[in-house]
């Protein structure tokens, strides 16, 4: 699976990029037909501490799953997003299995 990572309005360091790619690559365990993934990392100009936005988009045959999380750090946002995507991928795979058994 290809993972595309874009950092908007800042330059992400290699550790952050590696973390994002590793986490997103782990989703392959939950769905074997993932085409690719896009990760967008944005910093919001607000006075709040939770101003880091991590957006993950997963393309699977027939649909795409999108998760957007705000957190204090990108690592935290990516982890929360990946956890949420795990649930969505499991649900999508169950629906696929159910429709095939009918």
PDB file of C-alpha atoms in Angstrom:
ATOM      1  CA  UNK A   1       0.000   0.000   0.000  1.00  0.00           C
ATOM      2  CA  UNK A   2       1.252   3.458  -0.855  1.00  0.00           C
ATOM      3  CA  UNK A   3       1.085   6.132   1.836  1.00  0.00           C
ATOM      4  CA  UNK A   4       1.165   9.783   0.793  1.00  0.00           C
ATOM      5  CA  UNK A   5       1.923  12.273   3.566  1.00  0.00           C
ATOM      6  CA  UNK A   6       1.490  16.027   3.237  1.00  0.00           C
ATOM      7  CA  UNK A   7       2.283  18.598   5.875  1.00  0.00           C
ATOM      8  CA  UNK A   8       0.411  21.858   5.352  1.00  0.00           C
ATOM      9  CA  UNK A   9       2.000  25.185   6.406  1.00  0.00           C
ATOM     10  CA  UNK A  10       5.018  23.553   8.101  1.00  0.00           C
ATOM     11  CA  UNK A  11       7.848  21.116   7.428  1.00  0.00           C
ATOM     12  CA  UNK A  12       7.366  17.770   9.176  1.00  0.00           C
ATOM     13  CA  UNK A  13      10.502  16.099  10.503  1.00  0.00           C
ATOM     14  CA  UNK A  14      11.445  12.591   9.396  1.00  0.00           C
ATOM     15  CA  UNK A  15      10.457  11.023  12.759  1.00  0.00           C
ATOM     16  CA  UNK A  16       6.891  12.313  12.407  1.00  0.00           C
ATOM     17  CA  UNK A  17       6.688  11.100   8.799  1.00  0.00           C
ATOM     18  CA  UNK A  18       8.007   7.659   9.808  1.00  0.00           C
ATOM     19  CA  UNK A  19       5.511   7.473  12.695  1.00  0.00           C
ATOM     20  CA  UNK A  20       2.596   8.331  10.394  1.00  0.00           C
ATOM     21  CA  UNK A  21       3.641   5.825   7.737  1.00  0.00           C
ATOM     22  CA  UNK A  22       4.209   3.000  10.253  1.00  0.00           C
ATOM     23  CA  UNK A  23       0.835   3.555  11.930  1.00  0.00           C
ATOM     24  CA  UNK A  24      -1.075   3.732   8.634  1.00  0.00           C
ATOM     25  CA  UNK A  25       0.752   0.697   7.173  1.00  0.00           C
ATOM     26  CA  UNK A  26      -0.505  -1.274  10.209  1.00  0.00           C
ATOM     27  CA  UNK A  27      -4.066  -0.933   8.868  1.00  0.00           C
ATOM     28  CA  UNK A  28      -3.283  -3.570   6.213  1.00  0.00           C
ATOM     29  CA  UNK A  29      -3.915  -6.203   8.926  1.00  0.00           C
ATOM     30  CA  UNK A  30      -7.570  -5.144   9.076  1.00  0.00           C
ATOM     31  CA  UNK A  31      -8.375  -4.924   5.356  1.00  0.00           C
ATOM     32  CA  UNK A  32      -6.357  -6.621   2.626  1.00  0.00           C
ATOM     33  CA  UNK A  33      -7.670  -4.553  -0.288  1.00  0.00           C
ATOM     34  CA  UNK A  34      -6.503  -1.079   0.732  1.00  0.00           C
ATOM     35  CA  UNK A  35      -5.415   0.759  -2.417  1.00  0.00           C
ATOM     36  CA  UNK A  36      -3.608   3.705  -0.849  1.00  0.00           C
ATOM     37  CA  UNK A  37      -3.674   6.150   2.032  1.00  0.00           C
ATOM     38  CA  UNK A  38      -3.251   9.900   2.286  1.00  0.00           C
ATOM     39  CA  UNK A  39      -2.258  11.658   5.495  1.00  0.00           C
ATOM     40  CA  UNK A  40      -2.655  15.424   5.856  1.00  0.00           C
ATOM     41  CA  UNK A  41      -1.002  17.151   8.809  1.00  0.00           C
ATOM     42  CA  UNK A  42      -2.125  20.724   9.464  1.00  0.00           C
ATOM     43  CA  UNK A  43      -1.439  23.294  12.164  1.00  0.00           C
ATOM     44  CA  UNK A  44      -4.401  25.472  13.024  1.00  0.00           C
ATOM     45  CA  UNK A  45      -3.635  29.050  14.050  1.00  0.00           C
ATOM     46  CA  UNK A  46      -5.610  29.197  17.286  1.00  0.00           C
ATOM     47  CA  UNK A  47      -4.747  29.837  20.904  1.00  0.00           C
ATOM     48  CA  UNK A  48      -6.022  26.384  21.906  1.00  0.00           C
ATOM     49  CA  UNK A  49      -3.532  23.661  22.771  1.00  0.00           C
ATOM     50  CA  UNK A  50      -5.287  21.108  20.537  1.00  0.00           C
ATOM     51  CA  UNK A  51      -4.367  22.839  17.283  1.00  0.00           C
ATOM     52  CA  UNK A  52      -2.765  19.938  15.387  1.00  0.00           C
ATOM     53  CA  UNK A  53      -5.100  18.375  12.816  1.00  0.00           C
ATOM     54  CA  UNK A  54      -4.381  14.904  11.449  1.00  0.00           C
ATOM     55  CA  UNK A  55      -6.550  13.816   8.559  1.00  0.00           C
ATOM     56  CA  UNK A  56      -6.256  10.286   7.155  1.00  0.00           C
ATOM     57  CA  UNK A  57      -7.980   9.116   3.978  1.00  0.00           C
ATOM     58  CA  UNK A  58      -7.973   5.421   3.049  1.00  0.00           C
ATOM     59  CA  UNK A  59      -9.039   4.259  -0.418  1.00  0.00           C
ATOM     60  CA  UNK A  60     -10.591   0.804  -0.623  1.00  0.00           C
ATOM     61  CA  UNK A  61     -12.467  -0.645  -3.616  1.00  0.00           C
ATOM     62  CA  UNK A  62     -15.908   0.968  -3.783  1.00  0.00           C
ATOM     63  CA  UNK A  63     -15.376   3.640  -1.124  1.00  0.00           C
ATOM     64  CA  UNK A  64     -13.019   5.812   0.839  1.00  0.00           C
ATOM     65  CA  UNK A  65     -12.771   6.226   4.585  1.00  0.00           C
ATOM     66  CA  UNK A  66     -11.850   9.604   6.027  1.00  0.00           C
ATOM     67  CA  UNK A  67     -10.963  10.447   9.611  1.00  0.00           C
ATOM     68  CA  UNK A  68     -10.086  13.872  10.986  1.00  0.00           C
ATOM     69  CA  UNK A  69      -8.692  14.284  14.513  1.00  0.00           C
ATOM     70  CA  UNK A  70      -7.542  17.317  16.492  1.00  0.00           C
ATOM     71  CA  UNK A  71      -4.990  16.781  19.235  1.00  0.00           C
ATOM     72  CA  UNK A  72      -2.086  18.371  21.126  1.00  0.00           C
ATOM     73  CA  UNK A  73       0.447  16.477  19.020  1.00  0.00           C
ATOM     74  CA  UNK A  74       0.399  14.933  15.562  1.00  0.00           C
ATOM     75  CA  UNK A  75       1.448  11.557  16.990  1.00  0.00           C
ATOM     76  CA  UNK A  76      -1.591  11.524  19.264  1.00  0.00           C
ATOM     77  CA  UNK A  77      -3.907  12.610  16.427  1.00  0.00           C
ATOM     78  CA  UNK A  78      -2.526   9.970  14.067  1.00  0.00           C
ATOM     79  CA  UNK A  79      -2.939   7.239  16.705  1.00  0.00           C
ATOM     80  CA  UNK A  80      -6.541   8.274  17.397  1.00  0.00           C
ATOM     81  CA  UNK A  81      -7.271   8.417  13.666  1.00  0.00           C
ATOM     82  CA  UNK A  82      -5.770   4.983  13.015  1.00  0.00           C
ATOM     83  CA  UNK A  83      -7.800   3.476  15.894  1.00  0.00           C
ATOM     84  CA  UNK A  84     -10.953   4.969  14.415  1.00  0.00           C
ATOM     85  CA  UNK A  85     -10.058   3.665  10.948  1.00  0.00           C
ATOM     86  CA  UNK A  86      -9.479   0.156  12.354  1.00  0.00           C
ATOM     87  CA  UNK A  87     -13.114   0.097  13.482  1.00  0.00           C
ATOM     88  CA  UNK A  88     -14.338   1.439  10.130  1.00  0.00           C
ATOM     89  CA  UNK A  89     -12.269  -1.094   8.174  1.00  0.00           C
ATOM     90  CA  UNK A  90     -13.569  -3.991  10.299  1.00  0.00           C
ATOM     91  CA  UNK A  91     -17.145  -2.783   9.755  1.00  0.00           C
ATOM     92  CA  UNK A  92     -16.601  -2.399   6.016  1.00  0.00           C
ATOM     93  CA  UNK A  93     -15.117  -5.893   5.773  1.00  0.00           C
ATOM     94  CA  UNK A  94     -18.034  -7.384   7.751  1.00  0.00           C
ATOM     95  CA  UNK A  95     -20.505  -5.708   5.383  1.00  0.00           C
ATOM     96  CA  UNK A  96     -18.581  -7.131   2.437  1.00  0.00           C
ATOM     97  CA  UNK A  97     -18.650 -10.615   3.992  1.00  0.00           C
ATOM     98  CA  UNK A  98     -22.370 -10.346   4.768  1.00  0.00           C
ATOM     99  CA  UNK A  99     -23.245  -9.289   1.219  1.00  0.00           C
ATOM    100  CA  UNK A 100     -21.216 -12.158  -0.247  1.00  0.00           C
ATOM    101  CA  UNK A 101     -22.900 -14.804   1.931  1.00  0.00           C
ATOM    102  CA  UNK A 102     -26.405 -13.846   0.807  1.00  0.00           C
TER     103      UNK A 102
END
